Amino acid sequence: MEKLIIHGGLSITQEKDSSDFEKNKVLRLIASESFDILVKKNAKKSVLHAIMMMEDNPIFNAGTGSKLQSDGEIRMSAALMDGNKNIFSGVVNIKNIKNPIAMAEILSKEENSVLSGDQANEFCKKHDIPDHSPFTIYRLNEFKKSCSGKHGTVGAVAIDRRGFVIAGTSTGGVGCEIPGRVSDSPTVAGTYASKKSGVSCTGIGEQITRQAVAAKIVTRVDDGMKLNNAVDKTIFEANKFNYSFGLISLDSEGNIEIGKTASISELYYAFCDGEVIRSFMV
Ligand code: ASP
């Protein structure tokens, strides 16, 4: 049976504002629309649709509405993992395009499936991908004020009726990072899937990378561990370092699991298992 889970990032602070509730509402709508695509088409199309919708909505930190790096430029990253074909593809620090996740999908057909920086943009030009400014006044003000603000990386994991698992993640980074800093999202630490499970992470990229979070959970499940135990063990290990991240995951038996370390106050997610759409801040 088809399942889909999506996330819209996390919050480290306890403060809630109207954007949190808006995010929840939007996630619900996107989960519902993308679930339809999952049923009518497949897991890859559903994950791409969900992530593109979130990239196009400026309340999320991905695509339009991405955060600014410390030089005032926006550089975006995204990855897609096809668990059935064992293909990982992505873009790192790409500029001025609308949908980084769509580029990750194009690259999944190339031998060199992860591209970065100016060369990633040159590749877009060769494929006639039009320029698009992801800039928003809201992110500029956030950048000028404090370099902080809410996170809002996006991700999706789906399994279709053939049992194919796809995971994807897209981000504008943490904001105010050293130009060119590489996030976890376009690496196997932030986005990973196999025939048995898939994971998408959000949070402090360096910490997610140090623990190889997504790849580790998927490997544990491949080796026979139950998804809930694999997630719990990974979160337990991260809490020992006081790390800050969250994740969404599902497995080929149809289990859905959420994980977040102790320091995270909210993880925004929604899922659909065919009967109901649920959206949460946990
Ligand atoms: N993981 C992303 C990064 O480190 C940020 C986030 O998920 O909020 O770039």
Coordinates of C-alpha atoms and ligand atoms in Angstrom, one line a residue:
M1 CA 0.0 0.0 0.0
E2 CA 1.2 3.5 -0.9
K3 CA 2.6 5.8 1.9
L4 CA 3.9 9.3 1.8
I5 CA 5.5 11.5 4.5
I6 CA 6.8 15.0 4.0
H7 CA 8.6 17.5 6.2
G8 CA 9.0 21.3 6.3
G9 CA 12.0 21.6 8.6
L10 CA 12.2 22.2 12.3
S11 CA 12.4 24.8 15.0
I12 CA 14.9 24.9 17.8
T13 CA 13.2 27.7 19.7
Q14 CA 10.0 27.2 21.7
E15 CA 8.4 30.3 20.3
K16 CA 5.4 29.8 18.0
D17 CA 4.1 32.3 15.5
S18 CA 1.5 32.4 12.7
S19 CA 4.1 31.0 10.2
D20 CA 4.2 27.7 12.2
F21 CA 0.4 27.2 11.8
E22 CA 0.5 28.3 8.2
K23 CA 3.3 25.8 7.6
N24 CA 1.2 23.0 9.0
K25 CA -1.8 23.9 6.8
V26 CA 0.3 24.1 3.7
L27 CA 2.0 20.7 4.5
R28 CA -1.4 19.1 4.8
L29 CA -2.4 20.3 1.4
I30 CA 0.8 19.3 -0.2
A31 CA 0.7 15.9 1.3
S32 CA -2.8 15.4 0.1
E33 CA -2.0 16.5 -3.5
S34 CA 1.2 14.5 -3.6
F35 CA -0.5 11.4 -2.3
D36 CA -2.9 11.5 -5.2
I37 CA 0.1 11.5 -7.5
L38 CA 1.6 8.6 -5.6
V39 CA -1.6 6.6 -6.2
K40 CA -2.0 7.6 -9.9
K41 CA 1.6 7.6 -10.9
N42 CA 4.6 6.6 -8.7
A43 CA 6.8 7.4 -5.7
K44 CA 9.4 9.4 -7.7
K45 CA 6.7 11.7 -9.2
S46 CA 5.0 12.1 -5.8
V47 CA 8.3 13.0 -4.0
L48 CA 9.3 15.4 -6.8
H49 CA 5.8 17.1 -6.8
A50 CA 5.8 17.5 -3.0
I51 CA 9.3 19.0 -2.9
M52 CA 8.7 21.3 -5.8
M53 CA 5.5 22.6 -4.2
M54 CA 7.5 23.4 -1.0
E55 CA 10.4 24.9 -3.0
D56 CA 7.9 27.2 -4.7
N57 CA 6.3 28.3 -1.4
P58 CA 8.5 31.1 0.2
I59 CA 7.5 30.0 3.8
F60 CA 10.0 27.2 3.4
N61 CA 13.8 27.4 3.3
A62 CA 14.2 25.8 -0.1
G63 CA 13.9 27.1 -3.6
T64 CA 12.1 30.5 -3.5
G65 CA 12.5 31.8 0.1
S66 CA 15.9 30.2 0.7
K67 CA 18.2 31.7 3.4
L68 CA 21.2 33.9 2.5
Q69 CA 24.8 32.8 3.0
S70 CA 27.1 35.2 4.8
D71 CA 28.1 37.0 1.6
G72 CA 24.4 37.8 0.9
E73 CA 24.1 35.2 -1.9
I74 CA 21.6 32.3 -2.0
R75 CA 23.0 28.9 -2.7
M76 CA 20.7 25.9 -2.7
S77 CA 21.2 22.2 -2.4
A78 CA 19.0 19.2 -3.1
A79 CA 19.2 15.4 -3.5
L80 CA 17.1 12.5 -4.6
M81 CA 17.7 8.8 -3.8
D82 CA 16.0 6.1 -5.8
G83 CA 16.1 3.1 -3.3
N84 CA 15.1 0.6 -5.9
K85 CA 17.7 1.5 -8.5
N86 CA 20.3 2.5 -5.9
I87 CA 20.8 5.9 -7.5
F88 CA 21.8 9.0 -5.6
S89 CA 21.8 12.4 -7.4
G90 CA 21.9 16.0 -6.4
V91 CA 23.1 19.6 -6.7
V92 CA 25.2 21.4 -4.2
N93 CA 25.2 25.2 -3.8
I94 CA 23.4 25.9 -7.0
K95 CA 22.2 29.5 -7.7
N96 CA 19.2 31.2 -9.4
I97 CA 17.1 28.3 -10.4
K98 CA 13.5 27.6 -9.4
N99 CA 13.6 23.9 -8.4
P100 CA 16.9 22.3 -7.3
I101 CA 15.1 19.0 -6.8
A102 CA 14.2 18.9 -10.5
M103 CA 17.9 19.3 -11.3
A104 CA 18.6 16.4 -8.9
E105 CA 16.2 14.3 -10.9
I106 CA 17.8 15.3 -14.3
L107 CA 21.2 14.3 -12.8
S108 CA 19.9 10.9 -11.8
K109 CA 20.1 9.9 -15.5
E110 CA 23.8 11.1 -15.8
E111 CA 26.9 9.1 -14.9
N112 CA 28.2 12.0 -12.8
S113 CA 25.1 12.5 -10.7
V114 CA 26.1 15.1 -8.2
L115 CA 27.2 18.6 -9.4
S116 CA 28.2 21.7 -7.4
G117 CA 28.5 25.5 -7.7
D118 CA 29.1 27.2 -11.0
Q119 CA 29.4 24.0 -12.9
A120 CA 26.0 22.9 -11.7
N121 CA 24.6 26.1 -13.1
E122 CA 26.4 25.6 -16.4
F123 CA 24.8 22.2 -16.6
C124 CA 21.4 23.9 -16.1
K125 CA 22.1 26.3 -18.9
K126 CA 22.9 23.3 -21.2
H127 CA 19.5 21.8 -20.3
D128 CA 17.7 25.1 -21.0
I129 CA 16.6 25.5 -17.3
P130 CA 15.5 29.1 -17.0
D131 CA 17.0 31.5 -14.4
H132 CA 14.8 32.2 -11.4
S133 CA 15.6 34.4 -8.4
P134 CA 14.9 32.6 -5.1
F135 CA 15.3 35.9 -3.3
T136 CA 12.6 37.2 -0.8
I137 CA 12.5 40.4 1.2
Y138 CA 11.6 38.3 4.3
R139 CA 14.9 36.4 4.1
L140 CA 16.9 39.6 3.5
N141 CA 15.4 41.2 6.6
E142 CA 16.1 38.0 8.6
F143 CA 19.7 38.1 7.3
K144 CA 20.1 41.7 8.3
K145 CA 18.6 41.3 11.7
S146 CA 20.2 38.3 13.3
C147 CA 21.2 35.7 10.8
S148 CA 18.8 33.4 12.8
G149 CA 15.1 32.7 12.1
K150 CA 13.2 29.6 11.6
H151 CA 14.6 26.7 9.7
G152 CA 12.5 25.2 7.0
T153 CA 14.4 22.7 4.9
V154 CA 12.0 20.4 3.1
G155 CA 11.9 16.6 2.4
A156 CA 9.7 13.8 1.3
V157 CA 9.8 10.0 1.4
A158 CA 7.3 7.7 -0.4
I159 CA 6.7 4.1 -1.3
D160 CA 4.5 3.2 -4.2
R161 CA 2.4 0.1 -5.0
R162 CA 5.3 -1.6 -6.6
G163 CA 7.2 -1.2 -3.3
F164 CA 9.7 1.4 -4.7
V165 CA 11.1 3.8 -2.1
I166 CA 12.2 7.3 -3.0
A167 CA 13.6 10.0 -0.7
G168 CA 14.4 13.6 -1.4
T169 CA 15.5 16.7 0.4
S170 CA 16.0 20.4 -0.6
T171 CA 17.5 23.3 1.4
G172 CA 18.7 26.8 1.4
G173 CA 21.1 25.9 4.2
V174 CA 21.3 27.2 7.8
G175 CA 21.7 30.9 6.9
C176 CA 24.8 33.1 7.2
E177 CA 27.1 30.1 6.6
I178 CA 30.6 30.5 5.0
P179 CA 29.9 30.8 1.3
G180 CA 30.2 27.4 -0.3
R181 CA 29.5 25.4 2.9
V182 CA 28.1 22.0 2.1
S183 CA 24.9 21.0 3.8
D184 CA 24.0 17.4 4.8
S185 CA 20.9 17.5 2.4
P186 CA 22.8 16.7 -0.8
T187 CA 24.7 13.9 0.8
V188 CA 23.8 10.4 1.9
A189 CA 23.9 11.6 5.5
G190 CA 20.8 13.8 4.8
T191 CA 19.0 11.8 2.1
Y192 CA 19.1 8.1 1.6
A193 CA 16.9 5.1 0.6
S194 CA 17.2 1.4 -0.2
K195 CA 14.6 -1.2 -1.3
K196 CA 13.6 -1.5 2.3
S197 CA 13.5 2.1 3.7
G198 CA 14.0 5.8 3.1
V199 CA 15.0 8.8 5.2
S200 CA 15.1 12.6 4.8
C201 CA 16.8 14.7 7.6
T202 CA 16.6 18.4 8.7
G203 CA 18.7 20.2 11.3
I204 CA 22.3 21.2 11.8
G205 CA 24.0 19.7 8.7
E206 CA 27.4 19.3 10.2
Q207 CA 26.0 17.2 13.0
I208 CA 23.8 15.1 10.6
T209 CA 26.9 14.5 8.5
R210 CA 29.1 13.4 11.4
Q211 CA 26.6 10.7 12.3
A212 CA 25.8 9.7 8.7
V213 CA 22.2 9.7 9.9
A214 CA 20.1 8.8 6.8
A215 CA 22.5 6.2 5.4
K216 CA 23.0 4.7 8.9
I217 CA 19.3 4.2 9.5
V218 CA 18.7 2.7 6.1
T219 CA 21.7 0.4 6.5
R220 CA 20.4 -0.7 9.9
V221 CA 17.0 -1.6 8.4
D222 CA 18.7 -3.4 5.5
D223 CA 20.6 -5.5 8.0
G224 CA 17.4 -6.6 9.7
M225 CA 16.7 -4.0 12.4
K226 CA 13.1 -2.7 12.7
L227 CA 12.7 0.9 11.5
N228 CA 11.6 2.2 14.9
N229 CA 14.6 0.6 16.6
A230 CA 17.0 2.0 13.9
V231 CA 15.6 5.5 14.3
D232 CA 15.6 5.3 18.2
K233 CA 19.2 4.0 18.3
T234 CA 20.4 6.8 15.9
I235 CA 18.6 9.5 17.9
F236 CA 20.0 8.1 21.2
E237 CA 23.5 8.2 19.8
A238 CA 23.0 11.8 18.6
N239 CA 21.6 12.9 22.0
K240 CA 24.9 11.9 23.7
F241 CA 26.5 14.8 21.7
N242 CA 23.6 17.1 22.3
Y243 CA 23.0 17.3 18.5
S244 CA 20.0 19.1 16.9
F245 CA 18.2 17.4 14.0
G246 CA 15.0 15.6 13.0
L247 CA 14.1 13.1 10.4
I248 CA 11.2 11.5 8.6
S249 CA 11.3 7.8 7.4
L250 CA 9.3 4.9 6.2
D251 CA 9.9 1.3 5.4
S252 CA 8.7 -1.3 2.9
E253 CA 6.3 -2.8 5.5
G254 CA 4.5 0.6 5.5
N255 CA 5.8 1.8 8.9
I256 CA 6.3 5.5 9.2
E257 CA 8.7 6.9 11.9
I258 CA 9.7 10.4 13.0
G259 CA 12.8 11.1 14.9
K260 CA 14.1 14.2 16.6
T261 CA 16.9 14.9 19.1
A262 CA 16.1 16.2 22.5
S263 CA 17.0 19.9 21.7
I264 CA 14.4 20.2 18.9
S265 CA 11.1 21.8 19.9
E266 CA 9.2 21.3 16.7
L267 CA 9.4 19.2 13.6
Y268 CA 6.8 20.1 10.9
Y269 CA 5.6 17.1 9.0
A270 CA 2.5 15.6 7.4
F271 CA 1.8 12.1 6.2
C272 CA -0.8 10.2 4.3
D273 CA -1.3 6.5 4.5
G274 CA -4.3 6.3 2.2
E275 CA -7.0 7.0 4.6
V276 CA -6.2 10.2 6.4
I277 CA -3.8 13.1 6.1
R278 CA -2.2 14.0 9.4
S279 CA -0.1 17.0 10.0
F280 CA 1.9 17.7 13.1
M281 CA 4.3 19.9 15.0
V282 CA 5.9 17.6 17.5
Ligands
ASP1 N1 20.1 20.6 7.2 C1 20.2 21.9 6.6 C2 21.6 22.3 6.5 O1 22.4 22.1 7.4 C3 19.4 22.9 7.4 C4 18.0 22.5 7.9 O2 17.6 21.4 7.8 O3 17.4 23.4 8.5 O4 21.9 23.0 5.6

